[in-house]
């Protein structure tokens, strides 16, 4: 029986077992997907030993994503660009790693927005400059957006993202936000603001284009104050759960040999867990 894992510290809040468990059951596969909680000092040994423990691969989450990149034999271009690995697998006895957050972010927009969303958007505003912002910015750069404005509380962190695509990415302090909104066809929140237990993101969508798409990485709650404001204004609102579901697809395909689909049934399954308040916001 094939076994995969999600390794992190802490890991109890991870919804990945729910996603992969759903796909294993719906495809009638015998595999398993297990949570592993490991402190950073134990991660390098795990990276060497997991094949001997019967695992074919797995997901890597905080705080091990950078160490995973450093410890594998082959990293994908995207993993190297982001400096982080979230998906591991074995191939010909070698350890491979990818970062599927870019795929997850783009596939979710592709599924929920008009087919030409990237061309129509032209410019985007990305709020935040952490790890999630890197994936979003890299994805938007791949899709050829002419201008990607990274708006962040700490300007130096925003500036560090310009290296991802120097011709396309611009760094701004939060004060510039209102002036940038009329230009942007896509607005993405990658900060933790709006998450349950956190203050709401302070933003007034009044200056936005009528065709603007508003997306949030946060999915606890599913409807953040940002998305509620977008919907109230008649803008297309894209919640953060879809990115989580889509980023899981490539790993499952590698480990279990079947490319799964992100269906309404899967969404309902994970939503039921979110609504039951099981685990912590993730
Ligand atoms: P992740 O890796 O999940 O993206 P992170 O690296 O902790 O998370 O990044 C969190 C982002 O939210 C950062 O851009 C952070 O801004 P700073 O770079 O200035 O720290 C942003 N953020 C968090 N709390 C914030 C707050 N109260 N106001 C404004 N921005 C905030």
PDB file of N, CA and C in Angstrom, residues 82 126-137 150-152 157-158 160-161 164 190-191:
ATOM      1  N   UNK A  82      10.964  30.067  -5.867  1.00  0.00           N
ATOM      2  CA  UNK A  82      10.303  30.467  -4.612  1.00  0.00           C
ATOM      3  C   UNK A  82      11.177  30.201  -3.389  1.00  0.00           C
ATOM      4  N   UNK A 126      -1.029  42.950  -5.201  1.00  0.00           N
ATOM      5  CA  UNK A 126      -0.843  41.842  -4.259  1.00  0.00           C
ATOM      6  C   UNK A 126      -0.537  42.444  -2.902  1.00  0.00           C
ATOM      7  N   UNK A 127      -1.377  42.152  -1.918  1.00  0.00           N
ATOM      8  CA  UNK A 127      -1.166  42.666  -0.563  1.00  0.00           C
ATOM      9  C   UNK A 127      -0.378  41.650   0.241  1.00  0.00           C
ATOM     10  N   UNK A 128       0.759  42.069   0.801  1.00  0.00           N
ATOM     11  CA  UNK A 128       1.597  41.163   1.579  1.00  0.00           C
ATOM     12  C   UNK A 128       2.817  40.744   0.790  1.00  0.00           C
ATOM     13  N   UNK A 129       3.852  40.305   1.527  1.00  0.00           N
ATOM     14  CA  UNK A 129       5.114  39.965   0.858  1.00  0.00           C
ATOM     15  C   UNK A 129       5.780  38.747   1.506  1.00  0.00           C
ATOM     16  N   UNK A 130       4.978  37.846   2.084  1.00  0.00           N
ATOM     17  CA  UNK A 130       5.522  36.625   2.692  1.00  0.00           C
ATOM     18  C   UNK A 130       5.625  35.503   1.664  1.00  0.00           C
ATOM     19  N   UNK A 131       5.674  34.268   2.158  1.00  0.00           N
ATOM     20  CA  UNK A 131       5.834  33.109   1.283  1.00  0.00           C
ATOM     21  C   UNK A 131       4.679  32.960   0.308  1.00  0.00           C
ATOM     22  N   UNK A 132       3.454  33.186   0.773  1.00  0.00           N
ATOM     23  CA  UNK A 132       2.287  33.046  -0.104  1.00  0.00           C
ATOM     24  C   UNK A 132       2.334  34.105  -1.206  1.00  0.00           C
ATOM     25  N   UNK A 133       2.769  35.314  -0.847  1.00  0.00           N
ATOM     26  CA  UNK A 133       2.862  36.385  -1.847  1.00  0.00           C
ATOM     27  C   UNK A 133       3.862  36.014  -2.932  1.00  0.00           C
ATOM     28  N   UNK A 134       4.938  35.364  -2.563  1.00  0.00           N
ATOM     29  CA  UNK A 134       5.949  34.968  -3.568  1.00  0.00           C
ATOM     30  C   UNK A 134       5.321  34.054  -4.630  1.00  0.00           C
ATOM     31  N   UNK A 135       4.506  33.094  -4.164  1.00  0.00           N
ATOM     32  CA  UNK A 135       3.867  32.170  -5.111  1.00  0.00           C
ATOM     33  C   UNK A 135       2.879  32.913  -6.002  1.00  0.00           C
ATOM     34  N   UNK A 136       2.115  33.817  -5.416  1.00  0.00           N
ATOM     35  CA  UNK A 136       1.119  34.571  -6.181  1.00  0.00           C
ATOM     36  C   UNK A 136       1.823  35.446  -7.224  1.00  0.00           C
ATOM     37  N   UNK A 137       2.847  36.158  -6.797  1.00  0.00           N
ATOM     38  CA  UNK A 137       3.566  37.059  -7.706  1.00  0.00           C
ATOM     39  C   UNK A 137       4.237  36.255  -8.830  1.00  0.00           C
ATOM     40  N   UNK A 150       3.224  45.025  -5.562  1.00  0.00           N
ATOM     41  CA  UNK A 150       3.261  44.371  -4.255  1.00  0.00           C
ATOM     42  C   UNK A 150       3.188  45.463  -3.195  1.00  0.00           C
ATOM     43  N   UNK A 151       2.127  45.429  -2.403  1.00  0.00           N
ATOM     44  CA  UNK A 151       1.872  46.460  -1.396  1.00  0.00           C
ATOM     45  C   UNK A 151       2.041  45.813  -0.028  1.00  0.00           C
ATOM     46  N   UNK A 152       2.943  46.362   0.769  1.00  0.00           N
ATOM     47  CA  UNK A 152       3.225  45.702   2.056  1.00  0.00           C
ATOM     48  C   UNK A 152       3.577  46.716   3.128  1.00  0.00           C
ATOM     49  N   UNK A 157      10.509  44.271   2.469  1.00  0.00           N
ATOM     50  CA  UNK A 157      10.074  42.904   2.132  1.00  0.00           C
ATOM     51  C   UNK A 157       9.382  42.895   0.766  1.00  0.00           C
ATOM     52  N   UNK A 158       8.598  43.934   0.499  1.00  0.00           N
ATOM     53  CA  UNK A 158       7.950  44.039  -0.817  1.00  0.00           C
ATOM     54  C   UNK A 158       9.025  44.153  -1.898  1.00  0.00           C
ATOM     55  N   UNK A 160      11.930  42.968  -1.928  1.00  0.00           N
ATOM     56  CA  UNK A 160      12.653  41.704  -2.160  1.00  0.00           C
ATOM     57  C   UNK A 160      11.911  40.826  -3.180  1.00  0.00           C
ATOM     58  N   UNK A 161      10.627  41.080  -3.381  1.00  0.00           N
ATOM     59  CA  UNK A 161       9.872  40.274  -4.357  1.00  0.00           C
ATOM     60  C   UNK A 161      10.077  40.737  -5.803  1.00  0.00           C
ATOM     61  N   UNK A 164      11.733  38.481  -8.438  1.00  0.00           N
ATOM     62  CA  UNK A 164      11.021  37.380  -9.096  1.00  0.00           C
ATOM     63  C   UNK A 164      10.750  37.693 -10.566  1.00  0.00           C
ATOM     64  N   UNK A 190      -2.677  38.377   0.475  1.00  0.00           N
ATOM     65  CA  UNK A 190      -1.868  37.235   0.945  1.00  0.00           C
ATOM     66  C   UNK A 190      -1.454  37.442   2.401  1.00  0.00           C
ATOM     67  N   UNK A 191      -1.932  38.509   3.037  1.00  0.00           N
ATOM     68  CA  UNK A 191      -1.608  38.698   4.460  1.00  0.00           C
ATOM     69  C   UNK A 191      -2.567  37.862   5.303  1.00  0.00           C
TER      70      UNK A 191
END
